Amino acid sequence: MKHYMNPRSRAVTTDWMLRELDAPHETVLIDLAKSETRTPEFLELNPMGKLPTLVDGDVVVTETAAICAYLADKFAEKGLAPSPGSPERGTYYRYLFFPGTTLEPLLSVNRLDVEADPVSMGWGDMERGMAAVEAMTPSEGWAIGDRFTAADVVFGGTLAFFSGFQMLQASPKVEAYVSRIQARPHYQASHAAM
Ligand SMILES: N[C@@H](CCC(=O)N[C@@H](CS)C(=O)NCC(=O)O)C(=O)O
């Protein structure tokens, strides 16, 4: 597998996931300042010209959450995903999809001084978004219980990322969860160069 990444990008999350799984892979460092994601070769892999991008044989996986989900299933024996069809799998999907489809656009739009209709916009408004974050954040342990999974890499990683940029006002419960996330040795190894 080839992991196209830059340590100052969202690819630290997929790098962290690869480390949690101890998954054999080659890291391909991409220089964003030199627009190396805009070369014809890279755009052939990912027309969005974005990191992270994972290439596994003939399969190209893009989008942080999709890469984490793909890896958790590929290395299922490592136990970072609940079994397909299990009740936990539904909750797990919720944690995987909420950050990219709702939380990220909400926080990004919130930073801009624009009028947006929270009813038709898929990400609602800050009040509801923060209520969802609060409700989904575990008081102890991990997103789907005692077991750390890819849901924590994606959801917890997103909370850590946006708290770090002061784009999310973390409650004490969210702060404590982010601290548990950041205490993981593989999180620290992948984020050391940020
Ligand atoms: N939705 C994508 C976002 C990826 C993304 O925006 N990556 C940024 C770095 S954090 C990037 O590659 N930017 C380069 C560019 O847009 O040219 C994901 O979750 O993976």
mmCIF file of C-alpha atoms and ligand atoms in Angstrom:
data_model
loop_
_atom_site.group_PDB
_atom_site.id
_atom_site.type_symbol
_atom_site.label_atom_id
_atom_site.label_comp_id
_atom_site.label_asym_id
_atom_site.label_seq_id
_atom_site.Cartn_x
_atom_site.Cartn_y
_atom_site.Cartn_z
ATOM 1 C CA MET A 1 0.000 0.000 0.000
ATOM 2 C CA LYS A 2 1.124 3.539 -0.759
ATOM 3 C CA HIS A 3 0.009 6.312 1.590
ATOM 4 C CA TYR A 4 0.317 9.747 0.016
ATOM 5 C CA MET A 5 0.679 12.168 2.885
ATOM 6 C CA ASN A 6 2.121 15.321 4.332
ATOM 7 C CA PRO A 7 2.607 15.644 8.089
ATOM 8 C CA ARG A 8 0.921 19.058 8.055
ATOM 9 C CA SER A 9 -2.331 17.823 6.565
ATOM 10 C CA ARG A 10 -5.358 15.694 7.411
ATOM 11 C CA ALA A 11 -3.214 12.747 6.339
ATOM 12 C CA VAL A 12 -1.855 12.636 9.909
ATOM 13 C CA THR A 13 -5.165 10.983 10.791
ATOM 14 C CA THR A 14 -4.703 8.185 8.268
ATOM 15 C CA ASP A 15 -1.034 7.939 9.262
ATOM 16 C CA TRP A 16 -2.233 7.526 12.865
ATOM 17 C CA MET A 17 -4.704 4.823 11.724
ATOM 18 C CA LEU A 18 -1.946 2.955 9.856
ATOM 19 C CA ARG A 19 0.163 3.078 13.024
ATOM 20 C CA GLU A 20 -2.684 1.833 15.249
ATOM 21 C CA LEU A 21 -2.994 -1.147 12.889
ATOM 22 C CA ASP A 22 0.756 -1.607 12.422
ATOM 23 C CA ALA A 23 -0.160 -1.901 8.729
ATOM 24 C CA PRO A 24 2.722 -2.433 6.309
ATOM 25 C CA HIS A 25 2.819 0.446 3.845
ATOM 26 C CA GLU A 26 5.011 2.878 1.983
ATOM 27 C CA THR A 27 4.731 6.571 2.848
ATOM 28 C CA VAL A 28 4.889 8.893 -0.155
ATOM 29 C CA LEU A 29 5.614 12.406 1.076
ATOM 30 C CA ILE A 30 3.839 15.075 -0.933
ATOM 31 C CA ASP A 31 4.960 18.697 -0.819
ATOM 32 C CA LEU A 32 1.812 20.843 -0.784
ATOM 33 C CA ALA A 33 3.856 24.043 -1.138
ATOM 34 C CA LYS A 34 5.129 22.725 -4.470
ATOM 35 C CA SER A 35 1.563 21.793 -5.530
ATOM 36 C CA GLU A 36 2.563 18.166 -5.840
ATOM 37 C CA THR A 37 -1.101 17.152 -5.522
ATOM 38 C CA ARG A 38 -1.802 19.020 -8.762
ATOM 39 C CA THR A 39 0.435 17.003 -11.063
ATOM 40 C CA PRO A 40 -1.306 14.958 -13.801
ATOM 41 C CA GLU A 41 -0.019 11.769 -12.137
ATOM 42 C CA PHE A 42 -1.499 12.660 -8.758
ATOM 43 C CA LEU A 43 -4.783 13.952 -10.228
ATOM 44 C CA GLU A 44 -5.112 10.616 -12.023
ATOM 45 C CA LEU A 45 -5.232 9.000 -8.559
ATOM 46 C CA ASN A 46 -7.342 11.660 -6.860
ATOM 47 C CA PRO A 47 -9.031 14.247 -9.087
ATOM 48 C CA MET A 48 -9.621 16.373 -5.949
ATOM 49 C CA GLY A 49 -5.843 16.781 -5.637
ATOM 50 C CA LYS A 50 -6.129 16.140 -1.896
ATOM 51 C CA LEU A 51 -4.321 14.305 0.849
ATOM 52 C CA PRO A 52 -4.659 11.738 2.207
ATOM 53 C CA THR A 53 -4.800 9.286 -0.680
ATOM 54 C CA LEU A 54 -4.239 5.565 -0.289
ATOM 55 C CA VAL A 55 -3.365 3.192 -3.114
ATOM 56 C CA ASP A 56 -3.735 -0.522 -2.421
ATOM 57 C CA GLY A 57 -2.911 -2.428 -5.596
ATOM 58 C CA ASP A 58 -5.569 -1.393 -8.100
ATOM 59 C CA VAL A 59 -7.730 0.266 -5.449
ATOM 60 C CA VAL A 60 -7.542 3.996 -4.781
ATOM 61 C CA VAL A 61 -9.177 5.218 -1.577
ATOM 62 C CA THR A 62 -9.620 8.910 -0.856
ATOM 63 C CA GLU A 63 -11.336 10.801 1.997
ATOM 64 C CA THR A 64 -9.921 10.413 5.500
ATOM 65 C CA ALA A 65 -12.909 8.552 6.938
ATOM 66 C CA ALA A 66 -13.147 6.198 3.943
ATOM 67 C CA ILE A 67 -9.444 5.338 4.243
ATOM 68 C CA CYS A 68 -9.785 4.645 7.985
ATOM 69 C CA ALA A 69 -12.870 2.471 7.401
ATOM 70 C CA TYR A 70 -11.158 0.614 4.539
ATOM 71 C CA LEU A 71 -8.068 -0.069 6.639
ATOM 72 C CA ALA A 72 -10.062 -1.180 9.697
ATOM 73 C CA ASP A 73 -11.850 -3.776 7.534
ATOM 74 C CA LYS A 74 -8.725 -4.831 5.652
ATOM 75 C CA PHE A 75 -6.965 -5.531 8.955
ATOM 76 C CA ALA A 76 -10.108 -6.787 10.725
ATOM 77 C CA GLU A 77 -8.063 -9.069 12.973
ATOM 78 C CA LYS A 78 -6.722 -5.945 14.733
ATOM 79 C CA GLY A 79 -10.223 -5.272 16.087
ATOM 80 C CA LEU A 80 -10.563 -1.604 15.109
ATOM 81 C CA ALA A 81 -14.029 -2.094 13.568
ATOM 82 C CA PRO A 82 -17.144 -3.845 14.888
ATOM 83 C CA SER A 83 -18.285 -6.739 12.697
ATOM 84 C CA PRO A 84 -20.440 -5.898 9.681
ATOM 85 C CA GLY A 85 -24.074 -6.501 10.597
ATOM 86 C CA SER A 86 -23.529 -6.107 14.345
ATOM 87 C CA PRO A 87 -25.602 -3.439 16.173
ATOM 88 C CA GLU A 88 -22.387 -1.555 16.990
ATOM 89 C CA ARG A 89 -21.712 -1.212 13.288
ATOM 90 C CA GLY A 90 -24.567 1.303 12.944
ATOM 91 C CA THR A 91 -23.182 3.483 15.721
ATOM 92 C CA TYR A 92 -19.711 3.085 14.271
ATOM 93 C CA TYR A 93 -20.875 4.383 10.865
ATOM 94 C CA ARG A 94 -22.463 7.368 12.564
ATOM 95 C CA TYR A 95 -19.121 8.346 14.114
ATOM 96 C CA LEU A 96 -17.320 7.774 10.824
ATOM 97 C CA PHE A 97 -19.675 9.899 8.713
ATOM 98 C CA PHE A 98 -20.666 12.729 11.062
ATOM 99 C CA PRO A 99 -17.258 14.468 11.093
ATOM 100 C CA GLY A 100 -16.841 14.855 7.319
ATOM 101 C CA THR A 101 -20.433 15.366 6.257
ATOM 102 C CA THR A 102 -21.677 17.553 9.111
ATOM 103 C CA LEU A 103 -19.078 18.765 11.599
ATOM 104 C CA GLU A 104 -16.334 19.904 9.209
ATOM 105 C CA PRO A 105 -18.619 21.938 6.907
ATOM 106 C CA LEU A 106 -20.429 23.391 9.933
ATOM 107 C CA LEU A 107 -17.219 24.574 11.611
ATOM 108 C CA SER A 108 -15.757 25.816 8.327
ATOM 109 C CA VAL A 109 -18.859 27.812 7.414
ATOM 110 C CA ASN A 110 -19.152 29.123 10.980
ATOM 111 C CA ARG A 111 -15.734 30.723 10.594
ATOM 112 C CA LEU A 112 -16.909 32.667 7.545
ATOM 113 C CA ASP A 113 -19.184 35.650 7.827
ATOM 114 C CA VAL A 114 -21.896 34.242 5.560
ATOM 115 C CA GLU A 115 -25.616 33.734 5.841
ATOM 116 C CA ALA A 116 -26.503 30.063 5.539
ATOM 117 C CA ASP A 117 -29.899 28.437 5.903
ATOM 118 C CA PRO A 118 -29.396 25.834 8.646
ATOM 119 C CA VAL A 119 -32.527 23.923 7.658
ATOM 120 C CA SER A 120 -31.544 23.197 4.059
ATOM 121 C CA MET A 121 -27.791 23.065 4.691
ATOM 122 C CA GLY A 122 -26.959 19.493 5.660
ATOM 123 C CA TRP A 123 -24.869 20.604 8.600
ATOM 124 C CA GLY A 124 -27.464 22.651 10.485
ATOM 125 C CA ASP A 125 -26.292 25.304 12.923
ATOM 126 C CA MET A 126 -23.695 25.573 15.672
ATOM 127 C CA GLU A 127 -26.174 25.066 18.492
ATOM 128 C CA ARG A 128 -27.371 21.740 17.131
ATOM 129 C CA GLY A 129 -23.913 20.698 15.926
ATOM 130 C CA MET A 130 -22.362 21.281 19.337
ATOM 131 C CA ALA A 131 -25.279 19.483 21.012
ATOM 132 C CA ALA A 132 -24.594 16.492 18.740
ATOM 133 C CA VAL A 133 -20.865 16.600 19.547
ATOM 134 C CA GLU A 134 -21.675 16.718 23.253
ATOM 135 C CA ALA A 135 -24.139 13.834 23.015
ATOM 136 C CA MET A 136 -21.826 11.674 20.881
ATOM 137 C CA THR A 137 -18.718 12.263 23.005
ATOM 138 C CA PRO A 138 -18.226 9.401 25.451
ATOM 139 C CA SER A 139 -17.880 10.311 29.158
ATOM 140 C CA GLU A 140 -15.369 7.508 29.496
ATOM 141 C CA GLY A 141 -13.743 5.008 27.198
ATOM 142 C CA TRP A 142 -14.330 5.243 23.483
ATOM 143 C CA ALA A 143 -16.982 6.072 20.913
ATOM 144 C CA ILE A 144 -18.620 2.666 20.857
ATOM 145 C CA GLY A 145 -17.754 1.485 24.345
ATOM 146 C CA ASP A 146 -14.661 0.026 25.975
ATOM 147 C CA ARG A 147 -13.018 -0.762 22.700
ATOM 148 C CA PHE A 148 -10.996 1.839 20.759
ATOM 149 C CA THR A 149 -11.983 1.736 17.066
ATOM 150 C CA ALA A 150 -11.569 3.653 13.825
ATOM 151 C CA ALA A 151 -14.610 5.671 14.996
ATOM 152 C CA ASP A 152 -12.313 7.299 17.573
ATOM 153 C CA VAL A 153 -9.615 7.952 14.997
ATOM 154 C CA VAL A 154 -12.096 9.825 12.793
ATOM 155 C CA PHE A 155 -14.427 11.434 15.358
ATOM 156 C CA GLY A 156 -11.861 11.967 18.126
ATOM 157 C CA GLY A 157 -9.221 13.030 15.602
ATOM 158 C CA THR A 158 -11.608 15.628 14.153
ATOM 159 C CA LEU A 159 -12.451 17.017 17.598
ATOM 160 C CA ALA A 160 -8.742 17.227 18.455
ATOM 161 C CA PHE A 161 -7.973 18.928 15.133
ATOM 162 C CA PHE A 162 -10.662 21.611 15.417
ATOM 163 C CA SER A 163 -10.114 22.199 19.148
ATOM 164 C CA GLY A 164 -6.456 22.804 18.310
ATOM 165 C CA PHE A 165 -7.466 25.549 15.855
ATOM 166 C CA GLN A 166 -9.897 27.036 18.419
ATOM 167 C CA MET A 167 -12.716 26.417 15.949
ATOM 168 C CA LEU A 168 -14.588 24.299 18.474
ATOM 169 C CA GLN A 169 -15.254 25.305 22.071
ATOM 170 C CA ALA A 170 -14.749 22.014 23.868
ATOM 171 C CA SER A 171 -16.821 21.268 26.972
ATOM 172 C CA PRO A 172 -15.016 19.558 29.882
ATOM 173 C CA LYS A 173 -16.340 16.185 28.635
ATOM 174 C CA VAL A 174 -15.094 16.825 25.081
ATOM 175 C CA GLU A 175 -11.768 18.119 26.434
ATOM 176 C CA ALA A 176 -11.322 14.941 28.498
ATOM 177 C CA TYR A 177 -12.072 12.729 25.466
ATOM 178 C CA VAL A 178 -9.656 14.735 23.297
ATOM 179 C CA SER A 179 -7.012 14.281 26.034
ATOM 180 C CA ARG A 180 -7.570 10.492 25.968
ATOM 181 C CA ILE A 181 -7.197 10.585 22.181
ATOM 182 C CA GLN A 182 -4.023 12.675 22.372
ATOM 183 C CA ALA A 183 -2.503 10.405 25.018
ATOM 184 C CA ARG A 184 -2.380 7.480 22.605
ATOM 185 C CA PRO A 185 1.247 6.811 21.635
ATOM 186 C CA HIS A 186 0.388 6.303 17.959
ATOM 187 C CA TYR A 187 -1.516 9.606 17.900
ATOM 188 C CA GLN A 188 1.530 11.320 19.351
ATOM 189 C CA ALA A 189 3.911 9.658 16.874
ATOM 190 C CA SER A 190 1.840 10.683 13.871
ATOM 191 C CA HIS A 191 1.239 14.234 15.095
ATOM 192 C CA ALA A 192 4.817 14.916 16.223
ATOM 193 C CA ALA A 193 5.779 16.637 12.973
ATOM 194 C CA MET A 194 2.673 18.827 12.749
HETATM 195 N N1 LIG B 1 -12.442 15.696 2.565
HETATM 196 C C1 LIG B 1 -11.038 15.419 2.499
HETATM 197 C C2 LIG B 1 -10.274 16.688 2.752
HETATM 198 C C3 LIG B 1 -8.814 16.530 2.457
HETATM 199 C C4 LIG B 1 -8.101 17.872 2.421
HETATM 200 O O1 LIG B 1 -8.705 18.949 2.355
HETATM 201 N N2 LIG B 1 -6.748 17.823 2.414
HETATM 202 C C5 LIG B 1 -5.949 19.011 2.309
HETATM 203 C C6 LIG B 1 -4.840 19.002 3.355
HETATM 204 S S1 LIG B 1 -5.482 18.985 4.993
HETATM 205 C C7 LIG B 1 -5.253 19.038 0.956
HETATM 206 O O2 LIG B 1 -4.811 18.020 0.471
HETATM 207 N N3 LIG B 1 -5.148 20.224 0.350
HETATM 208 C C8 LIG B 1 -4.416 20.388 -0.865
HETATM 209 C C9 LIG B 1 -5.204 21.109 -1.911
HETATM 210 O O3 LIG B 1 -6.421 21.274 -1.774
HETATM 211 O O4 LIG B 1 -4.582 21.485 -2.892
HETATM 212 C C10 LIG B 1 -10.651 14.329 3.519
HETATM 213 O O5 LIG B 1 -11.346 14.209 4.532
HETATM 214 O O6 LIG B 1 -9.679 13.602 3.304
#
